[in-house]
XYZ file of C-alpha atoms in Angstrom:
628
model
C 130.271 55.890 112.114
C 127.463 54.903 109.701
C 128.709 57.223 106.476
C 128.856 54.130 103.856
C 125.079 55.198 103.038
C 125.573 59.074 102.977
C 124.924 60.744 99.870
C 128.334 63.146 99.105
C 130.494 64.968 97.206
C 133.336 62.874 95.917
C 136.039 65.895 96.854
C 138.744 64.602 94.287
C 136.585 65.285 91.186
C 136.046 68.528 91.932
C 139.657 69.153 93.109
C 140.339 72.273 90.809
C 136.634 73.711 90.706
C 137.798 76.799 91.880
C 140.518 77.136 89.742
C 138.919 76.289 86.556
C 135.779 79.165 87.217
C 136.207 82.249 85.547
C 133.351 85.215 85.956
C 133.533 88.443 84.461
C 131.154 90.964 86.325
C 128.216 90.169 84.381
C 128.251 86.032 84.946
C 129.779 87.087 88.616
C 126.775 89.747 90.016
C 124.426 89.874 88.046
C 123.289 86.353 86.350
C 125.278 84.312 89.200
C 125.129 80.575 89.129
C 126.980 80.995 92.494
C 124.180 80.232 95.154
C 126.581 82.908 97.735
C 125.912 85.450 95.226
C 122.541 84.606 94.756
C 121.856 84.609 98.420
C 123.688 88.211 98.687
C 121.005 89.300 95.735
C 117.993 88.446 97.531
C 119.324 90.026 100.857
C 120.095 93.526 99.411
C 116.483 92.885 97.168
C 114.874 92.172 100.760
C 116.250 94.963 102.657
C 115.201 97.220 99.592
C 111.514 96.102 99.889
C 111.824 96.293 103.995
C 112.167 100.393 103.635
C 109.020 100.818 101.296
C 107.317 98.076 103.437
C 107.691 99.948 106.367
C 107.317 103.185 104.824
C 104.222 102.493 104.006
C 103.377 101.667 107.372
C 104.501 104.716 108.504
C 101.722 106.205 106.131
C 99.094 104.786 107.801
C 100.385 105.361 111.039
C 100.283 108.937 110.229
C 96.646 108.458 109.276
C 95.874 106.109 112.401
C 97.726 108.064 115.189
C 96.817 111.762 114.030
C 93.468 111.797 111.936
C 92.891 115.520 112.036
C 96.796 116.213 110.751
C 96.984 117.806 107.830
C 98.835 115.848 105.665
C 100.067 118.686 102.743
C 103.466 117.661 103.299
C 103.528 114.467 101.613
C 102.028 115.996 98.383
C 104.859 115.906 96.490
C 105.448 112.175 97.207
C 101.839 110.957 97.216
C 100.107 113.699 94.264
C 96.586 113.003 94.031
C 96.314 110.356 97.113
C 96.333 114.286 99.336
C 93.148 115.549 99.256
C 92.431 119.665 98.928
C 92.265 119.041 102.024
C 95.066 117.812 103.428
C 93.503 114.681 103.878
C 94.931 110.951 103.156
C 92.802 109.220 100.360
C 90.476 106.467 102.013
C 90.747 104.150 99.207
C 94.799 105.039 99.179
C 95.218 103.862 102.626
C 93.725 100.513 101.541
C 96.251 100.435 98.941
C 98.709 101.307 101.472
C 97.708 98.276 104.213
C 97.564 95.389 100.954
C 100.813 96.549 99.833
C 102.180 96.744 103.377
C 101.256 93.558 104.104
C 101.767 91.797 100.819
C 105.351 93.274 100.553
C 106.448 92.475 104.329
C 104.924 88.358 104.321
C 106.457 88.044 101.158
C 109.004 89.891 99.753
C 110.627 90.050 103.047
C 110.329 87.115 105.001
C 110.179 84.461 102.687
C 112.308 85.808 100.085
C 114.488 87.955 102.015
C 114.464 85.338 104.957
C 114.590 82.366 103.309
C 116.129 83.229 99.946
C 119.276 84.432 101.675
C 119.698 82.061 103.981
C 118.415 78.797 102.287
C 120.881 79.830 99.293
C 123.936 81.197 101.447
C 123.946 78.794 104.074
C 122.947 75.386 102.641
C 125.925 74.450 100.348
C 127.937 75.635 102.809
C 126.643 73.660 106.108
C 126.333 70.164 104.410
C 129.738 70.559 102.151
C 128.825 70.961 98.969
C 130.374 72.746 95.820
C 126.716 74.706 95.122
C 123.149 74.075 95.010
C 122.183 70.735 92.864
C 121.122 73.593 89.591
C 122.891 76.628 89.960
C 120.985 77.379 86.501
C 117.017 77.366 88.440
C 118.758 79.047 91.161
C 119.844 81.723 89.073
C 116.380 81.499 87.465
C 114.813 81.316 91.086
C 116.093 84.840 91.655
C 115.574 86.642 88.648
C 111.738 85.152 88.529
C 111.575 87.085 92.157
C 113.349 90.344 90.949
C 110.670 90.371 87.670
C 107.863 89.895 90.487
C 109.440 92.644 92.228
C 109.194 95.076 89.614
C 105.927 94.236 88.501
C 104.840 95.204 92.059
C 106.832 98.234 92.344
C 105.001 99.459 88.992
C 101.823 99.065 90.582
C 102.299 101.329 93.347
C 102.696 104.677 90.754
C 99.779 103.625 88.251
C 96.655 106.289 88.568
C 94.363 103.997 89.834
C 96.513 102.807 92.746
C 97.819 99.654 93.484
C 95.711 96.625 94.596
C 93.414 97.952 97.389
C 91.471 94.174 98.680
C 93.883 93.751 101.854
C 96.870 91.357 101.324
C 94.655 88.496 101.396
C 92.968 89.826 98.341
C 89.457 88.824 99.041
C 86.500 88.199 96.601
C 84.412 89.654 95.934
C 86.194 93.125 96.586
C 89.271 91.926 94.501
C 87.163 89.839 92.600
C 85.283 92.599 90.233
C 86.973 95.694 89.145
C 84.480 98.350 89.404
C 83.990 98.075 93.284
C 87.121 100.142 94.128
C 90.317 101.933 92.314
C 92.308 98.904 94.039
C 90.327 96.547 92.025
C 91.921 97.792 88.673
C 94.769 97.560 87.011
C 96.618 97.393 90.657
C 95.262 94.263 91.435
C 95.588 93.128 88.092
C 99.310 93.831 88.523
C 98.990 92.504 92.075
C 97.975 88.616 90.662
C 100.619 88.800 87.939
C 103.632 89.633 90.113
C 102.603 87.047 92.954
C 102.492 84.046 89.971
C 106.103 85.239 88.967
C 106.476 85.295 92.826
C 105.216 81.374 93.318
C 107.398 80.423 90.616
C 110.552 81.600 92.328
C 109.268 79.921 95.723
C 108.990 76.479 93.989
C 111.951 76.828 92.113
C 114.281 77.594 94.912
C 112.194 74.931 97.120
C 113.049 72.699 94.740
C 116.473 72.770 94.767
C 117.031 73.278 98.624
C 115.175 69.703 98.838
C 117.510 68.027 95.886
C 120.541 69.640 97.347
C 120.220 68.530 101.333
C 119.060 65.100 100.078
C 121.871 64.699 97.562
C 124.845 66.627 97.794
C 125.790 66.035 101.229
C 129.889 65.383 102.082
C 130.922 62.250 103.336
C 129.848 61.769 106.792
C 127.001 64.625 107.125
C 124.345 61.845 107.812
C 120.931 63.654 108.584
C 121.498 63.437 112.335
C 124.618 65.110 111.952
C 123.380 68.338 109.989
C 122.778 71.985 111.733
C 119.246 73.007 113.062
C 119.379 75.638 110.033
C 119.668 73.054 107.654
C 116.653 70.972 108.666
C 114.557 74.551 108.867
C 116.046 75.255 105.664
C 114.667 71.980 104.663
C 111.229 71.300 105.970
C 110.694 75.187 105.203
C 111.311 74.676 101.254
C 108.765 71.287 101.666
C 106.429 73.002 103.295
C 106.541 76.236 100.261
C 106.246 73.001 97.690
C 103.061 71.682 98.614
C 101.713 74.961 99.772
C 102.064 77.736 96.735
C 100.929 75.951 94.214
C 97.344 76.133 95.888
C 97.763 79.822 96.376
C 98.704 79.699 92.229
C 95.603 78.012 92.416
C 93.704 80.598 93.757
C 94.866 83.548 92.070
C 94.628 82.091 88.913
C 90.797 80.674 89.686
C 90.572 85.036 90.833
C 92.523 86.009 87.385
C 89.729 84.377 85.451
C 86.656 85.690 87.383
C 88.170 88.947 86.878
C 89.022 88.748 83.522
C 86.979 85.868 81.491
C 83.740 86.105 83.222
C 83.704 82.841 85.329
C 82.119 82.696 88.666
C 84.087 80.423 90.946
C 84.099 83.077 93.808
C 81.095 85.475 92.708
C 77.074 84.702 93.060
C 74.567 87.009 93.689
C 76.503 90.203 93.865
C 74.691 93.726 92.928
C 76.718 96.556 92.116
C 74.682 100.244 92.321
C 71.814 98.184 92.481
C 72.601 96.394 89.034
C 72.582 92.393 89.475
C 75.855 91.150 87.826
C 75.235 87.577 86.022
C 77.139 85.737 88.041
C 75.945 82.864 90.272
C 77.298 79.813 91.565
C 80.125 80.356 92.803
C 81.520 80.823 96.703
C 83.835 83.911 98.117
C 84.880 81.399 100.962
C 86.511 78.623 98.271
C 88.874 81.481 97.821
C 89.203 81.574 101.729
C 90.012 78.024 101.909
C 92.454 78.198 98.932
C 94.492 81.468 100.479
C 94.547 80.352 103.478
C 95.721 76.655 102.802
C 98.721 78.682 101.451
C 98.325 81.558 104.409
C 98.608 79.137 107.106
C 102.036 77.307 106.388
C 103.055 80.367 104.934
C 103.122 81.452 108.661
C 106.155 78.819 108.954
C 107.622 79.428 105.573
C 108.615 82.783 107.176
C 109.087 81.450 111.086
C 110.772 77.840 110.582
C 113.910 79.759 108.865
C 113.929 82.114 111.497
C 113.686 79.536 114.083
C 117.090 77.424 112.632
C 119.261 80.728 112.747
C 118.251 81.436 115.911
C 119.427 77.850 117.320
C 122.766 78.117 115.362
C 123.106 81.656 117.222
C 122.113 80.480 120.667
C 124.363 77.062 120.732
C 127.397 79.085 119.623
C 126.984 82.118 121.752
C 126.061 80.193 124.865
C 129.198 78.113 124.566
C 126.774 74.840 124.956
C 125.316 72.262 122.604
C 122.219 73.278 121.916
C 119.284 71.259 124.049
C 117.299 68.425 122.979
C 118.658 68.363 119.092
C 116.466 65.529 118.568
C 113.173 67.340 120.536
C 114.198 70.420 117.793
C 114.581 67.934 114.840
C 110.569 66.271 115.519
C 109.434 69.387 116.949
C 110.112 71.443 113.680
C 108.480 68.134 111.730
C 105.295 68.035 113.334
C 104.835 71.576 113.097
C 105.568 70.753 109.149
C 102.965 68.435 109.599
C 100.167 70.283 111.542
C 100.175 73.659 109.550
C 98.922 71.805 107.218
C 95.429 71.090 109.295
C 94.986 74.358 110.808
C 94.007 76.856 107.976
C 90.514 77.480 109.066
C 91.084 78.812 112.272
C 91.237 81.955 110.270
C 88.042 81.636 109.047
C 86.324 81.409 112.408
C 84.260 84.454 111.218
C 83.352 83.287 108.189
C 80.115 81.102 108.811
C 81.846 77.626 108.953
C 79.662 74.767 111.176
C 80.906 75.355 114.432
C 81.362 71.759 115.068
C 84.539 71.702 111.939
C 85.410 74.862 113.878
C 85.739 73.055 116.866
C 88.068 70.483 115.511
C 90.306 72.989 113.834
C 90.591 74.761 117.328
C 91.916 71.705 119.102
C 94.553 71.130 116.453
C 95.417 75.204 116.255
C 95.778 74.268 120.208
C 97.721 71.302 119.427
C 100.760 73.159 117.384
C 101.601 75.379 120.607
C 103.144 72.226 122.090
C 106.179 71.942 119.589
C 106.225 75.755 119.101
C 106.437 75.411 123.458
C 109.045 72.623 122.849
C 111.300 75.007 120.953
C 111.257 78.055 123.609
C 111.709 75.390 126.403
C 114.988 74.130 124.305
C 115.758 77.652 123.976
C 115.680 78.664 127.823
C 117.288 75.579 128.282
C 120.022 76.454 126.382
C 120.586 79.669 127.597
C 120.839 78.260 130.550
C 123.921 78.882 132.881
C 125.560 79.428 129.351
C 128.768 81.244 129.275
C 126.584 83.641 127.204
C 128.123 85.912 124.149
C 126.028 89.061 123.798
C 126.717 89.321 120.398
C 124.191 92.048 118.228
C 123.007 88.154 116.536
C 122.728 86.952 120.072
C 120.516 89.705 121.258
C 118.400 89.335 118.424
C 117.963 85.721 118.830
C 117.068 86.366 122.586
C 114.489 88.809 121.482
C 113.545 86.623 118.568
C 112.422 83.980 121.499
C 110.932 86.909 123.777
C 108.624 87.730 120.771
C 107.920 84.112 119.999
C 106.707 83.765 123.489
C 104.601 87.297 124.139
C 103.016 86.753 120.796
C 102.707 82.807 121.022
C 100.031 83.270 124.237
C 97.850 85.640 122.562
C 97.798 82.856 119.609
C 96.005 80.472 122.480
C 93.945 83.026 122.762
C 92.973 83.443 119.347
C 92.509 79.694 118.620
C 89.588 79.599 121.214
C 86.971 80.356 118.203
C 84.800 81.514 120.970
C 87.309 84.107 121.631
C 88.406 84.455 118.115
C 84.927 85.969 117.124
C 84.847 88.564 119.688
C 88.521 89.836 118.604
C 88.679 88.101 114.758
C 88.405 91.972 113.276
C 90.335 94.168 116.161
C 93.992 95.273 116.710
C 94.480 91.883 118.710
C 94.735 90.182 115.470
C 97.170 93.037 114.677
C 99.370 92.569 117.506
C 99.213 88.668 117.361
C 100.772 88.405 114.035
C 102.820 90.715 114.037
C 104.513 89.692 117.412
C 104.641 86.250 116.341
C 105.149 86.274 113.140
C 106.669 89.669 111.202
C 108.691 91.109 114.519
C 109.888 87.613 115.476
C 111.167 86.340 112.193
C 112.487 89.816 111.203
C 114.551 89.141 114.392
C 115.550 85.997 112.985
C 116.693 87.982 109.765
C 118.872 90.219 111.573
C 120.518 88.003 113.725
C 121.270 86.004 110.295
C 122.992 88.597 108.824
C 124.944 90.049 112.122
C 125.981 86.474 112.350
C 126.810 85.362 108.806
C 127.826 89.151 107.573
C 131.551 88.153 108.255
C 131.052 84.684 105.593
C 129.272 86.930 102.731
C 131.525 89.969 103.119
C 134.913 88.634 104.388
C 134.178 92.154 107.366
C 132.549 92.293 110.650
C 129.828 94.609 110.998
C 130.124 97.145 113.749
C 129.041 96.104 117.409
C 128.369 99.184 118.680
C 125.867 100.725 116.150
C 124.626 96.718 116.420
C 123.331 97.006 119.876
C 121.724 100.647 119.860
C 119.645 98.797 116.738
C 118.892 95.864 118.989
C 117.774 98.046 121.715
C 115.733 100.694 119.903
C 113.992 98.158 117.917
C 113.192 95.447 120.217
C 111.822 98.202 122.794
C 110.403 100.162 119.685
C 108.029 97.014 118.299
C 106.946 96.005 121.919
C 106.086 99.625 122.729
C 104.085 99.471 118.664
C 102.163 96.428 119.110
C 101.759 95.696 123.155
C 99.347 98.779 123.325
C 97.312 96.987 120.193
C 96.451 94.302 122.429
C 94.379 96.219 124.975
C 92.804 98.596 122.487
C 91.951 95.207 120.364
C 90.446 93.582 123.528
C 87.988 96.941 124.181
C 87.324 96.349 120.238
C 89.087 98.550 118.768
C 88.603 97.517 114.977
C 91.098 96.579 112.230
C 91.007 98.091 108.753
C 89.192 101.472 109.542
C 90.305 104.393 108.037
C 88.974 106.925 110.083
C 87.324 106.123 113.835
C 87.175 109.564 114.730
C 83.303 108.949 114.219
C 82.893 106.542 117.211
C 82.418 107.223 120.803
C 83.809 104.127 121.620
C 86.836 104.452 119.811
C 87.779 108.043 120.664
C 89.113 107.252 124.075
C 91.987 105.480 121.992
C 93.056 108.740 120.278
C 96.277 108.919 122.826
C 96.650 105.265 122.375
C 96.912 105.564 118.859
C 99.309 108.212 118.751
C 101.600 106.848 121.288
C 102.072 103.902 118.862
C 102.298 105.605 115.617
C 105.141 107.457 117.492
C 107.000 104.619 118.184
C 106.307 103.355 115.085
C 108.207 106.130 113.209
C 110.783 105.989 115.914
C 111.735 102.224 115.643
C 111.190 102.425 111.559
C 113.872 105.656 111.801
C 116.452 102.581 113.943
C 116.832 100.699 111.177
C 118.522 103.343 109.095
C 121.452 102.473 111.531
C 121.462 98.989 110.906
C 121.581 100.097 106.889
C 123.921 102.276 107.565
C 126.064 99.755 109.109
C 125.282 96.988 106.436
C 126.515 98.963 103.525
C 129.338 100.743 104.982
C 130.968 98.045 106.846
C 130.677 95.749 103.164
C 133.712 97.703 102.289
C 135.536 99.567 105.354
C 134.467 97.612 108.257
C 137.245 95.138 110.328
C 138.137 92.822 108.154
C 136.908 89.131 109.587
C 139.417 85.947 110.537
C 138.429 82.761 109.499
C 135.674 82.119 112.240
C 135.025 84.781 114.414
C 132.241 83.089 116.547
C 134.488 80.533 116.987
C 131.999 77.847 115.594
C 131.666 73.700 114.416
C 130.096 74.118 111.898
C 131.162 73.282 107.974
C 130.865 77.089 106.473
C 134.230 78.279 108.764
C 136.231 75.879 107.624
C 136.595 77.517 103.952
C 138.490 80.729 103.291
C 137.489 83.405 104.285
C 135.653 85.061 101.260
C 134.829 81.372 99.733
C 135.033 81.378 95.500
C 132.881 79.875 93.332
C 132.940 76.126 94.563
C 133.392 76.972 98.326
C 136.436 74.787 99.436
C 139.509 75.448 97.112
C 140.817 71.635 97.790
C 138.750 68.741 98.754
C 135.710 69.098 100.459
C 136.298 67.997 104.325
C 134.591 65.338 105.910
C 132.565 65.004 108.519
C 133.070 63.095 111.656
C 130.744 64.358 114.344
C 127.618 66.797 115.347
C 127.413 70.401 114.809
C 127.428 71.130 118.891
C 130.182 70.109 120.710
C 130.425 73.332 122.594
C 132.376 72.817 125.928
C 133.198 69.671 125.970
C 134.619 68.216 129.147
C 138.314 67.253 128.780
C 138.496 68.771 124.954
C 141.473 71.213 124.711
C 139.372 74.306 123.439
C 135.627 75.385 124.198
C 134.241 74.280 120.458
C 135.773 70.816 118.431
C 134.178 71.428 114.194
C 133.076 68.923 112.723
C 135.855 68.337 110.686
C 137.948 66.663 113.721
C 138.013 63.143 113.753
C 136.673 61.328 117.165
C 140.231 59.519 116.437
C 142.067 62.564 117.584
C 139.900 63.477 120.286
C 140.098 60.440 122.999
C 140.346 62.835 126.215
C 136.876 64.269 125.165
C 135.540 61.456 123.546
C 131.580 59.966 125.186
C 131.471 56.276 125.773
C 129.013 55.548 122.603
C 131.442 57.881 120.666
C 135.090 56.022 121.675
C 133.709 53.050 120.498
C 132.871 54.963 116.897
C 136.337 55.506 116.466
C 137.435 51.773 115.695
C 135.137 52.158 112.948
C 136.520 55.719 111.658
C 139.927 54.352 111.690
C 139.004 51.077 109.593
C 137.389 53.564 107.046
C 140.060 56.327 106.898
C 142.734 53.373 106.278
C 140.035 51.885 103.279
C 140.216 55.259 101.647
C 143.791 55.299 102.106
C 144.233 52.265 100.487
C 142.141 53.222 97.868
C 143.773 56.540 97.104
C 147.077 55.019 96.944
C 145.590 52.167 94.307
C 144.199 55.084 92.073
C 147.715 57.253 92.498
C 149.581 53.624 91.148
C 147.108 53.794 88.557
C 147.932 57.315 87.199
């Protein structure tokens, strides 16, 4: 086995890590160097911004799928945003779609998504004490929770929060007399998503150094779990990405605010010409979208490794075409990179630099295809687990597929123009993207919840979850797609006024129904979460029965993870049902040595070599022992 050139832990030094850690409850919840703890803060941080994420929603819904309601009721929660009428405010529900769509991309799905995971899971997998600075990823945290607050804030200021969409346009977001959302709300907007980049980069920072560099002996990059290379490309990708988004805003903070004009030029206000020239609204395109783009995989990648750890253990099978996964996920790295202007088919570009950015948007649906194929695959005359993770990782690929095929569609920029500004968009992304990875999330936690919480959550309220939500968001955004294709457009407040539209009224209400049906399921799943943390069935040591490194420490893990040594690593993280082994999973932490009725040809003649090294280390550990 080639482990001379792996990058590890030396186990011995940190042979009483644990025992030498002491946290009081401060230093132990609340300003934890311990990434598990961290990873536990921005799960319960994530789920917190899911409810007013999709509450919101469920405000526009209300506004979408029953215009003529009278909406009195929600006075006492929304104040001045309720007409005398009874009516919604139309510059509130502008606020409501940029905060619903700001809070779910990012708060979410990259910080609840990837913060939990990339923190809980890395250390763990590759056999390491903690992250490489426990100190940033404390910092990493606490610079999301400030960002959190900040946008919290803005929702109860008078003026609203930020009201320019999530993308935050110029010159709408640009100049603060166009609309209430322009004000202080957006002003509060910018701040909280700078605090917001700074977390990114400082936990993408880390997840790099850590996977490169703190590896245990024998976890050689071809030997590490799908999640960890997710975890991995994921935090690259957020490192080149954000800072151009920083970028942007910042380029937008001083238009706003110290009378530049890198996005404004010609722009009259009540008829009054403001001075500004110069400058270009579709720079700011470029910039967002350079972010918006890979941002797309910040939230999916993640998403994508939990749901191959889920379907290899659960299907009782090594997962198919590990090294198809490995380059797939890399050149989808690479190409999200090149495709940021197919959202900007609309936006007057030279149709011939459309046309190249619509044959490589065309392009990245062959690894994205690669993936579902090694899914199917997979799954696959599995001896098949229906776990609540396993469901969720089965509809995790359903979505991916339903809402990959209407991206094909939407990378034709012919076609793109026709639906650019309808519900299709609507229904793409949030198939594909928000209903998908928020799949991913799920099955994360239903999987790992027995590693954070030393309990299993229950199974029963896990599948009525499953069910009502993955028949809940098709039943929300299928009917988007056909109203979208009859041009049903995006971003109105009212449509009542349209003849066009008004054939869509039952449409409409059928899915803000649904909506409010399959937003009202996830109180189960919370429900669950919190009151299994402390009375559900307390877990064994691994449940699912798995290979990889994170079962082999006790069962709540303390600070340092593995209480002795850290255990090496002597094979892949897959060998599910392996003909002639003894039992129906071998972890990586059993030597090929001990193994010869299971053993592959290529792998029985690995084990001369693994014995030569285990006697070297021998040798050497009696020489240091003499020493002593």
């Amino acid at each position: 086995m080639a482990t001379a050139s792996v990058a590890h832990h030396d186990g011995a030094v940190h042979d009483h890590h644990d025992h030498e850690h002491h946290d009081n409850f401060i230093t132990k919840y609340i300003f934890s160097t311990d990434h598990k703890m961290i990873g536990k803060q921005f799960l319960v941080t994530g789920i917190f911004w899911a409810i007013i994420g999709g509450f919101l929603s469920i405000l526009f819904r209300l506004q979408l799928g029953f215009p003529e309601m009278n909406l009195e009721f929600l006075r006492p929660l929304l104040g001045g945003w309720i007409d005398e009428g009874g009516k919604l405010d139309p510059t509130f529900y502008l606020a409501l779609v940029t905060m619903h769509g700001t809070i779910m991309v990012f708060f979410v799905l990259t910080a609840g998504l990837s913060g939990t995971f990339s923190n809980f899971l890395i250390p763990l997998q590759i056999g390491a004490r903690d992250m490489a600075s426990g100190f940033m990823n404390m910092l990493s945290y606490w610079f999301f929770f400030l960002s959190s607050v900040i946008m919290f804030i803005s929702l109860f200021i008078k003026t609203g929060p930020a009201g320019g969409g999530w993308v935050v346009y110029p010159p709408l977001s640009a100049l603060e007399q166009a609309i209430p959302g322009s004000g202080l709300g957006m002003t509060l907007w910018l701040v909280a998503m700078t605090f917001f980049i700074a977390s990114s980069l400082l936990g993408g920072i880390n997840y790099i150094t850590t996977v490169i560099n703190l590896r245990t002996k024998g976890m050689s990059f071809s030997r590490l779990p799908l999640t960890i290379w997710a975890f991995f490309l994921t935090a690259v990708i957020g490192l080149l990405s954000f800072p151009v988004l920083f970028a942007a805003a910042l380029l937008l903070v001083f238009d706003r605010s110290f009378g530049t004009s890198f996005y404004l030029s010609d722009i009259y206000v009540a008829g009054e010409a403001l001075p500004n020239t110069g400058g270009s609204p579709v720079l700011y395109q470029h910039l967002f979208w350079f972010l918006g783009h890979p941002e797309v995989y910040i939230v999916l990648l993640p998403a994508l490794g939990i749901t191959s750890e889920v379907i290899a253990t659960n299907s009782r099978k090594p997962i198919f075409g590990y090294k198809a996964m490995v380059v797939s996920m890399l050149g989808i790295t690479i190409l999200s990179f090149i495709v940021w202007a197919h959202h900007m088919f609309v936006s007057g570009m030279n149709p011939f630099l459309g046309s190249i950015f619509m044959f490589l948007t065309l392009i990245i649906a062959v690894p994205s295809a690669v993936k579902v194929f090694n899914y199917l695959t997979t799954l696959w005359r599995g001896n098949l687990i229906f776990t609540p993770a396993m469901l969720f990782s089965i509809g995790l690929v359903s979505f991916f597929i339903s809402g990959g095929l209407t991206g094909i569609f939407l990378g034709n920029s012919a076609i793109d123009i026709q639906l650019h500004d309808t519900y299709f968009v609507v229904a793409h992304f949030h198939l594909v993207m928000g209903s998908a990875s928020f799949f991913g999330l799920l099955a994360g936690v239903y999987h790992w919840f027995p590693k954070m919480f030393g309990r299993m959550l229950d199974a029963r309220l896990g599948y009525i979850h499953f069910w009502l939500t993955f028949v809940g968001v098709y039943m929300v955004f299928f009917p988007m797609h056909y109203i979208g294709i009859a041009g049903f457009p995006r971003r109105y407040y009212s449509w009542t006024n349209f003849e066009f539209s008004n054939m869509y009224t039952d449409l409409n209400m059928f899915v803000s129904v649904a909506a409010i049906i399959t937003f009202a399921a996830q109180f189960i799943f919370l429900f669950n979460f919190f009151y299994s943390m402390y009375r559900g069935r307390k877990a064994t040591q691994n449940p699912w029965r798995s290979t990889t490194l994170e079962w082999t420490t006790p069962i709540e893990p303390g600070h340092g993870n593995w209480p002795g040594e850290i255990p090496t690593v002597y094979r892949w993280p897959y060998d599910y049902s392996k003909p002639g082994a003894a039992e129906d999973f071998i972890p990586q932490t059993v030597p090929l040595s001990q193994t010869p009725e299971s053993n592959l040809p290529h792998e029985q003649e690995l084990v001369k070599l693994e014995l030569e090294i285990m006697k070297d280390e021998a040798e050497v550990l009696v020489a240091n022992e003499s020493k002593h």
